[in-house]
């Protein structure tokens, strides 16, 4: 007898032979010979067909598992109508001349990866759902039939992963239980399994030799016995979480404009640290990404991340944002953000030391690798680049020169590159004081108030002992912000705030009156800010 462990979805026991289920891999071709409009029409037709299938599945599930659990198939129908999802697919068809199936599959993967990386357990479980609906549409487009995973005698199904629709389509009279390598305990597959009283284990490492072997799936003890010495049957217990209701997509402020009562509009973007945060950006309906802290890619790596690796990450973010602006801040390493492989010297004053643009302009090979990756991703949506820790015009000119060099190199390689706006982070007093000159070099400013406060007030942002001395509303900071906005506007630059102060609701009205064009805040702060903005009336003094 052999024992393998996993995570139990349902306390129950199943006894029977194991049956390994391998899904057919759909082959989708990337480039289309049709026009984008024709491909979009194909998608729309397939999506309608998929919705019809889901309506049928809903009826089937209604009979088998009741209204609450059948609701997942209604949610799937709604997901197929989600604006962000549809825009992402259309964006890929339009910008890449891609087939509807490629665009759907890619979007399914991108969104799924974004959901999977979220902290919220409920949202993480949506990763499988978005893959499921995408797969359904792709199957309609390619005329593929998933086939019956269970034919012949009743069995315990073993698979890498099972989607909710596969689960509900399985012939329950033959399904004794299931075991998957992947999946989460909060996925709808898991919920359905619980409701259908099907013992299930996830996270089990299995191999092909299991196929056909007799087994006992012991949900109580989170394990499966292969070739068991004895058989055992037991009653099942349901323990279902009420997380369906938690669905945040229906937040009332989604899709509403960020506009004051007297009609002043301001952009509210979100800050992200890695590609996985994009799910939060969509969930909270930010109009764009105002700060992608790209250095986290470097901090997550054991060695310098390659151009291709970075490109894949930027492309995923840009594609998922489907044409909405994505502002990528170039490498801001050093000071509190250290990666060993950079082998940076110990410094007396690291915040005033060798960091950010200073490293990039001396280690040009690393910088250019990043710039090329960003430029390549710019072909897939709307990308802006901004440079951190700038103190001089020369730095900006040098950075832009390297950017142009990279653009030329890519063109020579025949690689597509989009238009990119360039911007400067205003986070040193020096940058504020020369804002007029800097504005002449770039398209936008983004105020990094975290560092700007540290350098203006001479207060180390890392030192908790200084909290009592730190006043984020210090008039010096507010005047610097005002000065920067005015200088930017004089030269046709738009001006945003991406430091923490941007989310300070006590200052929102002040920022609007100063003429700030954009606020980029953590994703969870987007909707509260929208609520406040919509309640302000700037026509009143
Ligand atoms: C800032 O300094 O305000 C900023 C946004 O950058 P970081 O916090 O990453 O230094
Ligand atoms: Mg900073």
XYZ file of C-alpha atoms and ligand atoms in Angstrom:
552
model
C 0.000 0.000 0.000
C 1.188 3.502 -0.830
C -0.039 6.740 0.778
C -0.035 10.209 -0.784
C -1.190 13.361 0.987
C -2.937 16.526 -0.144
C -5.491 19.008 1.083
C -9.001 17.770 1.616
C -11.998 19.551 0.133
C -14.589 17.394 1.809
C -14.505 15.080 4.766
C -15.514 11.874 3.101
C -14.244 8.610 1.796
C -14.285 7.239 -1.715
C -13.327 3.743 -2.666
C -12.672 2.584 -6.171
C -10.185 2.509 -9.002
C -8.202 5.612 -9.909
C -8.657 7.035 -13.364
C -6.179 9.604 -14.720
C -7.771 12.285 -16.880
C -5.574 14.110 -19.377
C -7.046 17.100 -21.170
C -6.519 17.541 -24.882
C -4.336 20.619 -25.499
C -6.044 23.044 -27.840
C -3.769 24.351 -30.563
C -4.501 27.979 -31.284
C -2.732 29.923 -33.971
C -1.666 33.428 -33.045
C -1.881 35.456 -36.207
C -5.061 35.864 -38.154
C -5.601 36.257 -41.852
C -8.894 38.000 -41.062
C -9.357 41.644 -40.115
C -9.588 42.563 -36.410
C -13.286 43.390 -36.935
C -13.910 39.913 -38.329
C -11.993 38.292 -35.464
C -13.970 40.334 -32.946
C -17.197 39.190 -34.609
C -15.985 35.582 -34.283
C -15.308 36.156 -30.614
C -18.738 37.689 -30.044
C -20.466 34.801 -31.762
C -18.487 32.228 -29.763
C -19.116 34.117 -26.562
C -22.891 34.017 -27.217
C -22.677 30.279 -27.823
C -20.662 29.853 -24.623
C -23.314 31.784 -22.701
C -25.993 29.455 -24.084
C -23.958 26.475 -22.894
C -23.595 28.076 -19.483
C -27.347 28.655 -19.287
C -27.856 24.929 -19.941
C -25.263 24.048 -17.334
C -27.035 26.330 -14.888
C -30.264 24.365 -15.359
C -28.403 21.073 -14.910
C -26.632 22.308 -11.795
C -29.888 23.723 -10.422
C -31.333 20.235 -10.327
C -28.210 18.597 -8.983
C -26.753 21.050 -6.504
C -29.417 23.710 -5.911
C -29.709 27.393 -6.667
C -26.835 28.742 -4.564
C -24.293 26.464 -6.133
C -25.660 26.708 -9.627
C -25.125 30.458 -9.369
C -21.507 30.005 -10.443
C -22.717 29.436 -13.994
C -24.648 32.670 -13.894
C -21.496 34.372 -12.650
C -19.580 32.821 -15.524
C -22.094 34.294 -17.938
C -21.559 37.692 -16.289
C -17.790 37.300 -16.428
C -18.099 36.844 -20.163
C -19.635 40.309 -20.244
C -17.055 41.968 -18.019
C -15.720 45.154 -19.625
C -12.101 44.650 -18.542
C -12.053 41.111 -19.842
C -13.629 42.085 -23.163
C -11.354 45.115 -23.581
C -8.281 42.947 -22.998
C -9.367 40.474 -25.674
C -10.241 43.214 -28.131
C -6.943 44.950 -27.378
C -4.965 41.831 -28.297
C -6.972 41.288 -31.482
C -6.562 44.937 -32.511
C -2.925 45.528 -31.598
C -1.503 42.155 -32.565
C -3.765 41.157 -35.456
C -4.363 38.029 -33.371
C -7.000 35.351 -33.770
C -9.978 35.429 -31.416
C -8.869 32.139 -29.855
C -5.325 33.380 -29.189
C -6.630 36.640 -27.704
C -9.119 34.777 -25.511
C -6.608 32.211 -24.344
C -3.949 34.855 -23.599
C -6.422 37.051 -21.733
C -7.627 34.026 -19.766
C -4.041 33.270 -18.764
C -3.178 36.888 -17.958
C -6.279 37.453 -15.819
C -5.921 34.085 -14.182
C -2.320 34.855 -13.215
C -3.415 38.230 -11.873
C -6.169 36.698 -9.745
C -3.958 33.842 -8.578
C -1.431 36.262 -7.112
C -3.967 38.189 -5.049
C -4.044 38.050 -1.252
C -7.797 37.792 -1.075
C -8.703 34.123 -1.046
C -11.988 34.698 -2.831
C -10.316 36.578 -5.677
C -7.580 33.935 -5.921
C -10.233 31.353 -6.527
C -11.486 33.390 -9.522
C -8.304 32.376 -11.364
C -9.852 29.045 -12.308
C -13.149 30.660 -13.279
C -11.597 33.049 -15.743
C -9.578 30.205 -17.267
C -12.723 28.139 -17.442
C -14.762 30.707 -19.356
C -11.846 31.415 -21.683
C -11.374 27.729 -22.406
C -15.091 27.402 -23.132
C -14.980 30.213 -25.687
C -11.791 28.810 -27.249
C -13.434 25.391 -27.527
C -16.401 26.933 -29.322
C -14.044 28.805 -31.654
C -12.003 25.711 -32.459
C -14.962 23.316 -32.506
C -13.288 21.233 -29.812
C -15.250 18.902 -27.592
C -13.786 18.265 -24.134
C -14.987 14.672 -24.225
C -16.178 12.617 -21.313
C -13.601 12.281 -18.593
C -15.454 9.362 -17.066
C -16.593 6.513 -19.207
C -16.733 2.892 -18.145
C -16.840 1.923 -14.498
C -17.151 4.355 -11.571
C -13.792 5.801 -10.549
C -11.895 8.349 -8.527
C -10.829 10.911 -11.084
C -7.226 12.128 -10.991
C -6.297 15.279 -12.941
C -3.878 18.195 -12.913
C -6.810 20.561 -12.506
C -10.575 20.527 -12.956
C -12.678 23.513 -13.880
C -16.161 23.996 -12.401
C -17.827 23.212 -15.693
C -15.853 20.005 -16.087
C -16.871 19.099 -12.569
C -20.564 19.642 -13.126
C -20.463 17.896 -16.510
C -18.975 14.737 -15.070
C -21.342 11.816 -14.841
C -22.022 11.787 -11.107
C -23.112 8.164 -11.171
C -19.545 7.307 -12.122
C -17.642 9.898 -10.132
C -16.609 8.523 -6.744
C -14.241 11.321 -5.883
C -11.487 13.397 -7.409
C -7.869 14.268 -6.813
C -6.058 17.202 -8.387
C -2.488 18.354 -8.417
C -3.454 22.063 -8.508
C -6.489 24.097 -7.493
C -7.482 25.921 -4.359
C -9.811 24.881 -1.580
C -11.888 27.963 -2.231
C -12.368 27.433 -5.945
C -15.796 26.784 -7.315
C -14.671 23.342 -8.281
C -14.079 22.749 -4.616
C -17.406 24.312 -3.671
C -19.227 22.158 -6.195
C -17.399 19.076 -4.974
C -18.504 19.785 -1.429
C -22.071 20.379 -2.469
C -22.207 17.284 -4.609
C -20.811 15.317 -1.695
C -17.833 14.244 -3.709
C -14.727 13.634 -1.648
C -11.826 15.494 -3.168
C -8.193 16.175 -2.484
C -6.113 18.942 -4.030
C -2.363 19.434 -4.099
C -1.604 15.746 -4.548
C 1.539 14.719 -6.384
C 0.576 11.730 -8.532
C 2.081 9.798 -11.417
C 0.782 7.792 -14.361
C 1.348 4.456 -12.624
C -1.721 5.176 -10.511
C -4.070 4.689 -13.443
C -6.443 1.788 -12.836
C -5.163 0.998 -9.327
C -7.658 0.450 -6.501
C -7.649 3.249 -3.941
C -9.291 4.817 -0.909
C -9.575 8.559 -0.804
C -9.691 9.547 2.872
C -10.881 13.114 3.099
C -10.768 13.067 6.903
C -7.073 12.460 6.915
C -6.174 14.396 3.762
C -4.721 11.380 2.032
C -5.234 8.700 -0.564
C -4.264 5.053 -0.122
C -3.238 3.347 -3.331
C -3.604 -0.443 -3.400
C -5.167 -0.265 0.067
C -5.108 -3.171 2.390
C -8.758 -2.567 3.273
C -11.702 -0.560 2.155
C -13.718 1.905 4.144
C -16.911 3.932 3.497
C -18.146 6.817 5.581
C -20.662 9.659 5.591
C -19.783 13.074 4.170
C -19.888 16.429 5.812
C -20.440 19.695 4.053
C -18.562 22.787 5.039
C -19.158 25.407 2.507
C -17.924 28.952 2.760
C -20.262 31.821 1.939
C -17.795 33.676 -0.227
C -19.829 33.955 -3.431
C -21.624 36.919 -1.910
C -18.308 38.615 -1.348
C -17.986 39.373 -5.023
C -16.443 42.782 -5.234
C -17.102 43.313 -8.935
C -20.468 44.760 -8.071
C -19.102 47.620 -6.056
C -21.381 50.513 -6.705
C -18.705 52.969 -7.733
C -17.241 50.883 -10.500
C -17.264 52.576 -13.902
C -18.305 55.926 -12.432
C -16.142 58.939 -13.369
C -13.806 60.700 -10.922
C -15.475 64.047 -11.273
C -16.370 66.703 -8.701
C -19.900 68.082 -8.341
C -18.844 71.128 -10.374
C -17.389 69.017 -13.148
C -13.640 68.956 -12.469
C -12.181 65.638 -13.504
C -9.084 64.002 -12.054
C -7.492 60.714 -13.002
C -7.222 58.129 -10.269
C -4.633 55.494 -11.027
C -3.172 52.694 -8.942
C 0.333 51.819 -7.741
C 1.572 48.280 -8.168
C 4.656 46.371 -7.117
C 4.352 43.351 -9.380
C 2.296 41.888 -12.201
C 0.125 39.990 -9.743
C -1.302 43.256 -8.432
C -3.085 43.958 -11.706
C -6.064 41.926 -10.550
C -6.469 44.409 -7.704
C -6.227 47.301 -10.130
C -9.089 45.891 -12.194
C -11.084 44.900 -9.153
C -10.887 48.457 -7.869
C -11.472 49.999 -11.276
C -8.422 52.265 -11.424
C -8.183 54.124 -14.732
C -4.567 53.177 -15.164
C -1.364 52.272 -13.360
C 0.383 55.423 -12.183
C 3.397 53.693 -10.660
C 4.698 50.241 -11.446
C 7.612 49.823 -9.040
C 9.704 47.760 -11.415
C 12.494 47.162 -8.918
C 10.395 44.452 -7.287
C 11.115 42.303 -10.321
C 14.791 42.677 -9.455
C 14.225 42.100 -5.753
C 12.323 38.900 -6.544
C 15.215 37.534 -8.615
C 18.355 35.719 -7.560
C 20.217 37.355 -10.441
C 19.689 40.170 -12.939
C 16.323 39.531 -14.600
C 16.778 39.090 -18.336
C 15.240 41.361 -20.943
C 12.847 38.573 -21.965
C 11.792 37.861 -18.409
C 11.027 41.520 -17.826
C 9.297 41.844 -21.166
C 6.947 38.966 -20.289
C 5.985 40.677 -17.043
C 5.495 44.151 -18.542
C 3.560 42.709 -21.493
C 1.246 40.826 -19.162
C 0.482 43.976 -17.200
C 0.076 46.117 -20.301
C -2.143 43.619 -22.104
C -4.303 43.075 -19.066
C -4.799 46.827 -18.744
C -6.103 46.778 -22.325
C -5.023 50.194 -23.533
C -5.248 51.969 -20.187
C -2.092 53.820 -19.234
C 0.692 51.868 -17.502
C 3.488 54.030 -16.084
C 6.575 51.948 -15.468
C 9.081 53.504 -13.114
C 12.573 52.419 -14.086
C 14.744 50.576 -11.604
C 14.746 52.348 -8.236
C 17.150 50.115 -6.380
C 19.523 51.086 -3.588
C 18.903 52.638 -0.147
C 16.280 50.417 1.518
C 15.849 48.238 -1.590
C 18.880 45.983 -1.922
C 19.527 42.938 -4.082
C 22.738 41.070 -3.236
C 23.742 40.394 -6.816
C 24.117 44.140 -7.457
C 27.001 43.999 -4.968
C 26.443 47.564 -3.855
C 28.894 48.947 -1.315
C 27.853 49.637 2.251
C 27.231 53.374 2.478
C 27.189 55.903 5.313
C 24.039 57.533 3.951
C 22.370 55.112 1.560
C 19.302 57.321 1.032
C 21.680 59.960 -0.273
C 23.850 57.434 -1.998
C 24.261 55.309 -5.049
C 20.681 54.510 -5.993
C 18.012 54.604 -8.694
C 18.905 56.645 -11.789
C 22.454 57.033 -10.475
C 22.964 53.279 -10.761
C 21.170 53.113 -14.094
C 23.293 55.806 -15.678
C 26.537 54.163 -14.590
C 25.519 50.541 -15.228
C 24.077 51.170 -18.640
C 23.926 47.528 -19.692
C 21.443 46.782 -16.921
C 19.460 49.936 -17.611
C 19.279 49.299 -21.351
C 18.075 45.757 -20.787
C 15.166 47.165 -18.830
C 14.466 49.944 -21.307
C 14.335 47.454 -24.182
C 11.953 45.219 -22.242
C 9.663 48.186 -21.552
C 9.817 49.409 -25.150
C 8.918 45.946 -26.413
C 5.926 45.821 -24.086
C 4.839 49.235 -25.342
C 3.713 47.587 -28.593
C 0.926 45.914 -26.608
C -0.829 48.881 -25.066
C -0.230 52.323 -23.571
C 3.087 52.572 -21.767
C 4.846 55.502 -20.120
C 8.317 55.469 -18.601
C 9.404 57.552 -15.655
C 12.785 58.060 -14.094
C 13.233 58.119 -10.291
C 15.465 60.255 -8.034
C 16.267 62.825 -10.663
C 18.180 65.938 -9.592
C 19.360 67.372 -12.897
C 18.444 67.998 -16.511
C 21.537 66.128 -17.597
C 20.308 62.916 -15.992
C 17.037 63.138 -17.861
C 18.754 63.839 -21.153
C 21.165 60.932 -20.631
C 18.313 58.574 -19.755
C 16.327 59.670 -22.792
C 19.373 59.223 -24.998
C 19.740 55.634 -23.788
C 16.044 55.127 -24.411
C 16.464 56.285 -28.000
C 19.478 54.013 -28.422
C 17.347 51.091 -27.278
C 14.550 52.070 -29.633
C 17.010 52.085 -32.538
C 18.463 48.725 -31.529
C 15.016 47.183 -31.391
C 14.052 48.629 -34.743
C 17.201 47.139 -36.210
C 16.151 43.797 -34.750
C 12.776 44.283 -36.450
C 10.973 44.380 -33.091
C 7.734 46.364 -32.794
C 7.827 49.305 -30.408
C 4.991 51.651 -29.441
C 4.936 55.354 -28.599
C 5.966 56.026 -25.006
C 5.489 59.126 -22.916
C 8.452 59.969 -20.694
C 8.221 61.465 -17.259
C 10.267 62.442 -14.245
C 9.538 61.582 -10.648
C 9.713 64.732 -8.625
C 11.063 63.454 -5.351
C 14.022 65.672 -4.573
C 13.925 69.365 -3.656
C 16.406 69.911 -6.516
C 13.910 68.547 -9.030
C 11.229 70.852 -7.657
C 13.452 73.887 -7.959
C 14.357 73.119 -11.581
C 10.884 71.881 -12.510
C 10.632 74.446 -15.332
C 13.763 73.112 -16.990
C 12.801 69.474 -16.419
C 9.331 70.049 -17.811
C 10.845 71.076 -21.096
C 12.369 67.585 -21.406
C 9.425 65.322 -20.630
C 5.673 64.759 -20.987
C 4.725 64.465 -17.336
C 5.761 64.734 -13.709
C 4.832 62.365 -10.925
C 5.438 63.628 -7.422
C 7.061 60.991 -5.226
C 6.019 62.569 -1.968
C 7.527 59.804 0.162
C 11.050 60.708 -0.823
C 10.242 64.370 -1.399
C 9.120 64.615 2.245
C 12.201 62.744 3.444
C 14.604 65.003 1.561
C 12.729 68.241 2.203
C 12.185 67.713 5.907
C 15.508 65.903 6.419
C 13.563 63.070 8.019
C 14.697 59.527 7.298
C 11.563 57.721 6.126
C 12.901 54.469 7.586
C 13.406 55.770 11.109
C 10.361 55.218 13.367
C 11.859 57.434 16.080
C 11.266 60.441 13.870
C 7.524 59.890 13.489
C 6.751 62.685 15.948
C 8.744 65.130 13.887
C 7.278 64.110 10.592
C 4.432 66.269 9.352
C 3.146 65.096 5.982
C 1.129 68.311 5.657
C 4.168 70.519 6.219
C 3.701 73.746 4.242
C 7.089 73.209 2.599
C 5.817 70.031 0.967
C 2.525 71.559 -0.114
C 4.275 74.564 -1.608
C 6.658 72.287 -3.480
C 3.739 70.378 -4.913
C 2.056 73.596 -5.995
C 5.271 74.900 -7.523
C 5.735 71.643 -9.451
C 2.177 71.651 -10.786
C 2.494 75.241 -11.983
C 5.885 74.650 -13.619
C 4.642 71.484 -15.292
C 1.536 73.159 -16.641
C 3.535 76.106 -17.962
C 5.330 73.669 -20.242
C 2.415 71.429 -21.168
C 3.297 68.606 -18.763
C 0.574 66.902 -16.827
C 1.342 66.430 -13.134
C 0.396 63.581 -10.823
C 1.166 62.381 -7.330
C 2.209 58.776 -6.777
C 3.550 59.010 -3.226
C 1.413 58.064 -0.239
C 0.208 61.634 0.158
C -1.892 61.160 -2.980
C -4.292 58.997 -0.985
C -4.535 61.433 1.933
C -8.176 62.413 1.797
C -7.553 65.512 3.914
C -5.568 66.892 1.014
C -7.654 65.765 -1.964
C -9.489 69.066 -2.258
C -6.221 70.992 -1.911
C -4.648 68.940 -4.689
C -7.624 69.463 -6.957
C -7.507 73.211 -6.345
C -3.778 73.208 -7.112
C -4.587 71.630 -10.454
C -3.089 68.171 -9.878
C -4.116 66.048 -12.871
C -3.687 62.561 -11.481
C -3.493 60.728 -8.187
C -1.947 57.281 -8.111
C -2.720 55.369 -4.962
C -2.798 51.822 -3.696
C -5.584 49.869 -5.440
C -7.731 49.663 -2.322
C -7.687 53.467 -2.014
C -9.055 54.068 -5.519
C -12.766 53.734 -4.846
C -12.796 55.607 -1.518
C -10.992 58.449 -3.297
C -13.496 58.368 -6.134
C -16.295 58.631 -3.602
C -14.717 61.700 -2.020
C -13.946 63.402 -5.334
C -17.545 62.957 -6.435
C -18.733 64.736 -3.288
C -16.517 67.837 -3.630
C -17.700 71.161 -4.994
C -14.788 73.375 -6.004
C -17.027 76.244 -7.050
C -17.526 76.915 -3.310
C -14.612 78.605 -1.540
C 7.973 58.199 -3.486
O 9.143 58.373 -3.146
O 7.026 58.933 -3.134
C 7.633 57.068 -4.355
C 6.437 56.955 -4.885
O 8.577 56.115 -4.579
P 9.028 55.035 -3.492
O 8.058 55.108 -2.337
O 9.014 53.727 -4.181
O 10.387 55.501 -3.131
Mg 10.772 57.373 -4.127
